[in-house]
């Protein structure tokens, strides 16, 4: 049986080490869900990602392409739950969650990412 006092002391000792970010970064698990990446070339503009999103995080906005204006997902990362439903439902797998977790910003509006910024 473990000793709670020893366990607490062990955790306190372990937590005194911090990572010297950004020179060093923690290794993230393979299934980590971070900021999205969108491939605008393979997106078929179906809006399925926007419809499935449980937190109304995705808005379909118009962006210019070689084939003329099309609608693509714009993502408000401030509202995102990182649940991955948008990736699961995407029929062409052009929208995926990456391991990028750098969400710092000086202005909340910077967390609203247009399709071009997600490429
Ligand atoms: S990860 Fe979830 S909450 Fe975030 S945009 Fe996708 S469906 Fe919406
Ligand atoms: S990202 Fe995927 S689900 Fe969203 S509009 Fe494009 S093809 Fe459809």
mmCIF file of C-alpha atoms and ligand atoms in Angstrom:
data_model
loop_
_atom_site.group_PDB
_atom_site.id
_atom_site.type_symbol
_atom_site.label_atom_id
_atom_site.label_comp_id
_atom_site.label_asym_id
_atom_site.label_seq_id
_atom_site.Cartn_x
_atom_site.Cartn_y
_atom_site.Cartn_z
ATOM 1 C CA UNK A 1 0.000 0.000 0.000
ATOM 2 C CA UNK A 2 1.393 3.387 -0.953
ATOM 3 C CA UNK A 3 2.105 6.048 1.617
ATOM 4 C CA UNK A 4 0.100 9.225 0.765
ATOM 5 C CA UNK A 5 2.718 11.498 2.327
ATOM 6 C CA UNK A 6 5.487 9.908 0.301
ATOM 7 C CA UNK A 7 3.361 10.103 -2.867
ATOM 8 C CA UNK A 8 2.708 13.826 -2.253
ATOM 9 C CA UNK A 9 6.409 14.477 -1.623
ATOM 10 C CA UNK A 10 7.301 12.569 -4.815
ATOM 11 C CA UNK A 11 4.828 14.605 -6.895
ATOM 12 C CA UNK A 12 6.079 17.866 -5.375
ATOM 13 C CA UNK A 13 9.658 16.885 -6.231
ATOM 14 C CA UNK A 14 8.738 15.944 -9.813
ATOM 15 C CA UNK A 15 6.740 19.137 -10.433
ATOM 16 C CA UNK A 16 9.673 21.391 -9.548
ATOM 17 C CA UNK A 17 11.122 20.624 -12.977
ATOM 18 C CA UNK A 18 9.765 22.814 -15.737
ATOM 19 C CA UNK A 19 10.495 22.721 -19.429
ATOM 20 C CA UNK A 20 12.557 25.643 -20.709
ATOM 21 C CA UNK A 21 9.993 26.604 -23.363
ATOM 22 C CA UNK A 22 10.383 27.443 -26.239
ATOM 23 C CA UNK A 23 13.912 26.005 -26.472
ATOM 24 C CA UNK A 24 12.628 22.680 -25.157
ATOM 25 C CA UNK A 25 9.194 21.211 -25.653
ATOM 26 C CA UNK A 26 7.426 18.322 -24.035
ATOM 27 C CA UNK A 27 6.913 15.245 -26.167
ATOM 28 C CA UNK A 28 3.232 14.986 -26.956
ATOM 29 C CA UNK A 29 1.372 11.690 -27.373
ATOM 30 C CA UNK A 30 0.546 10.531 -30.910
ATOM 31 C CA UNK A 31 -3.168 11.082 -30.366
ATOM 32 C CA UNK A 32 -2.728 14.665 -29.111
ATOM 33 C CA UNK A 33 -5.346 17.015 -30.567
ATOM 34 C CA UNK A 34 -4.105 20.518 -31.297
ATOM 35 C CA UNK A 35 -4.635 23.233 -33.868
ATOM 36 C CA UNK A 36 -6.235 22.233 -37.163
ATOM 37 C CA UNK A 37 -4.591 22.023 -40.568
ATOM 38 C CA UNK A 38 -6.702 22.494 -43.674
ATOM 39 C CA UNK A 39 -5.781 21.477 -47.211
ATOM 40 C CA UNK A 40 -7.812 23.908 -49.302
ATOM 41 C CA UNK A 41 -6.981 21.986 -52.496
ATOM 42 C CA UNK A 42 -8.802 18.833 -51.377
ATOM 43 C CA UNK A 43 -11.613 20.520 -49.425
ATOM 44 C CA UNK A 44 -14.895 19.979 -51.275
ATOM 45 C CA UNK A 45 -16.647 22.855 -49.459
ATOM 46 C CA UNK A 46 -19.368 20.566 -48.089
ATOM 47 C CA UNK A 47 -19.757 22.275 -44.658
ATOM 48 C CA UNK A 48 -19.994 18.916 -42.870
ATOM 49 C CA UNK A 49 -17.331 20.080 -40.379
ATOM 50 C CA UNK A 50 -19.351 23.186 -39.522
ATOM 51 C CA UNK A 51 -22.562 21.182 -39.103
ATOM 52 C CA UNK A 52 -21.046 18.554 -36.783
ATOM 53 C CA UNK A 53 -19.171 21.004 -34.538
ATOM 54 C CA UNK A 54 -20.845 20.884 -31.100
ATOM 55 C CA UNK A 55 -19.667 24.359 -30.092
ATOM 56 C CA UNK A 56 -20.391 26.412 -33.232
ATOM 57 C CA UNK A 57 -16.651 26.901 -33.652
ATOM 58 C CA UNK A 58 -16.613 26.655 -37.441
ATOM 59 C CA UNK A 59 -18.035 29.246 -39.794
ATOM 60 C CA UNK A 60 -17.945 28.718 -43.543
ATOM 61 C CA UNK A 61 -16.366 31.763 -45.168
ATOM 62 C CA UNK A 62 -15.550 32.656 -48.745
ATOM 63 C CA UNK A 63 -11.960 32.473 -49.945
ATOM 64 C CA UNK A 64 -10.473 32.891 -53.393
ATOM 65 C CA UNK A 65 -9.138 29.832 -55.214
ATOM 66 C CA UNK A 66 -7.862 29.111 -58.735
ATOM 67 C CA UNK A 67 -11.414 27.925 -59.494
ATOM 68 C CA UNK A 68 -13.002 31.123 -58.196
ATOM 69 C CA UNK A 69 -14.497 31.915 -54.790
ATOM 70 C CA UNK A 70 -15.400 28.908 -52.603
ATOM 71 C CA UNK A 71 -16.468 28.436 -48.997
ATOM 72 C CA UNK A 72 -14.048 26.965 -46.483
ATOM 73 C CA UNK A 73 -14.037 26.517 -42.700
ATOM 74 C CA UNK A 74 -12.891 29.392 -40.538
ATOM 75 C CA UNK A 75 -12.152 28.183 -37.006
ATOM 76 C CA UNK A 76 -12.494 30.138 -33.775
ATOM 77 C CA UNK A 77 -9.885 28.355 -31.661
ATOM 78 C CA UNK A 78 -11.090 30.191 -28.574
ATOM 79 C CA UNK A 79 -14.291 28.161 -28.710
ATOM 80 C CA UNK A 80 -12.807 24.861 -29.874
ATOM 81 C CA UNK A 81 -13.164 21.783 -27.650
ATOM 82 C CA UNK A 82 -10.538 19.859 -29.674
ATOM 83 C CA UNK A 83 -12.996 16.973 -29.835
ATOM 84 C CA UNK A 84 -11.880 15.983 -33.367
ATOM 85 C CA UNK A 85 -15.452 15.508 -34.647
ATOM 86 C CA UNK A 86 -14.733 17.832 -37.579
ATOM 87 C CA UNK A 87 -11.797 15.659 -38.617
ATOM 88 C CA UNK A 88 -13.830 12.465 -38.278
ATOM 89 C CA UNK A 89 -16.673 13.728 -40.434
ATOM 90 C CA UNK A 90 -14.547 15.325 -43.179
ATOM 91 C CA UNK A 91 -15.073 13.170 -46.297
ATOM 92 C CA UNK A 92 -11.729 13.998 -47.905
ATOM 93 C CA UNK A 93 -9.648 14.128 -44.700
ATOM 94 C CA UNK A 94 -8.466 17.599 -45.656
ATOM 95 C CA UNK A 95 -9.142 18.904 -42.133
ATOM 96 C CA UNK A 96 -6.980 17.323 -39.433
ATOM 97 C CA UNK A 97 -5.975 18.218 -35.902
ATOM 98 C CA UNK A 98 -2.208 18.531 -35.490
ATOM 99 C CA UNK A 99 0.065 18.467 -32.452
ATOM 100 C CA UNK A 100 0.527 22.235 -32.657
ATOM 101 C CA UNK A 101 -0.691 23.658 -29.351
ATOM 102 C CA UNK A 102 0.687 27.181 -29.589
ATOM 103 C CA UNK A 103 -2.445 29.163 -28.880
ATOM 104 C CA UNK A 104 -0.889 32.265 -27.385
ATOM 105 C CA UNK A 105 -2.186 35.617 -28.690
ATOM 106 C CA UNK A 106 -2.251 39.247 -27.636
ATOM 107 C CA UNK A 107 -5.749 39.707 -28.981
ATOM 108 C CA UNK A 108 -8.594 37.196 -28.829
ATOM 109 C CA UNK A 109 -9.420 37.954 -32.468
ATOM 110 C CA UNK A 110 -6.083 36.392 -33.466
ATOM 111 C CA UNK A 111 -7.546 33.020 -32.451
ATOM 112 C CA UNK A 112 -10.080 33.171 -35.256
ATOM 113 C CA UNK A 113 -8.223 31.453 -38.098
ATOM 114 C CA UNK A 114 -9.205 31.974 -41.689
ATOM 115 C CA UNK A 115 -8.830 29.024 -44.082
ATOM 116 C CA UNK A 116 -5.618 30.435 -45.541
ATOM 117 C CA UNK A 117 -4.077 30.562 -42.050
ATOM 118 C CA UNK A 118 -4.915 26.911 -41.431
ATOM 119 C CA UNK A 119 -3.088 25.629 -44.511
HETATM 120 S S1 LIG B 1 -12.423 19.957 -32.781
HETATM 121 FE FE1 LIG B 1 -14.596 19.818 -32.149
HETATM 122 S S2 LIG B 1 -15.055 21.819 -31.266
HETATM 123 FE FE2 LIG B 1 -13.152 22.062 -32.427
HETATM 124 S S3 LIG B 1 -13.790 22.784 -34.443
HETATM 125 FE FE3 LIG B 1 -13.658 20.534 -34.547
HETATM 126 S S4 LIG B 1 -15.743 19.789 -34.094
HETATM 127 FE FE4 LIG B 1 -15.608 21.938 -33.410
HETATM 128 S S1 LIG B 2 -12.943 20.697 -44.364
HETATM 129 FE FE1 LIG B 2 -13.846 18.703 -44.931
HETATM 130 S S2 LIG B 2 -15.879 18.683 -43.930
HETATM 131 FE FE2 LIG B 2 -15.162 20.829 -43.950
HETATM 132 S S3 LIG B 2 -16.002 21.718 -45.823
HETATM 133 FE FE3 LIG B 2 -13.964 20.933 -46.358
HETATM 134 S S4 LIG B 2 -14.324 18.824 -47.111
HETATM 135 FE FE4 LIG B 2 -16.181 19.462 -46.014
#
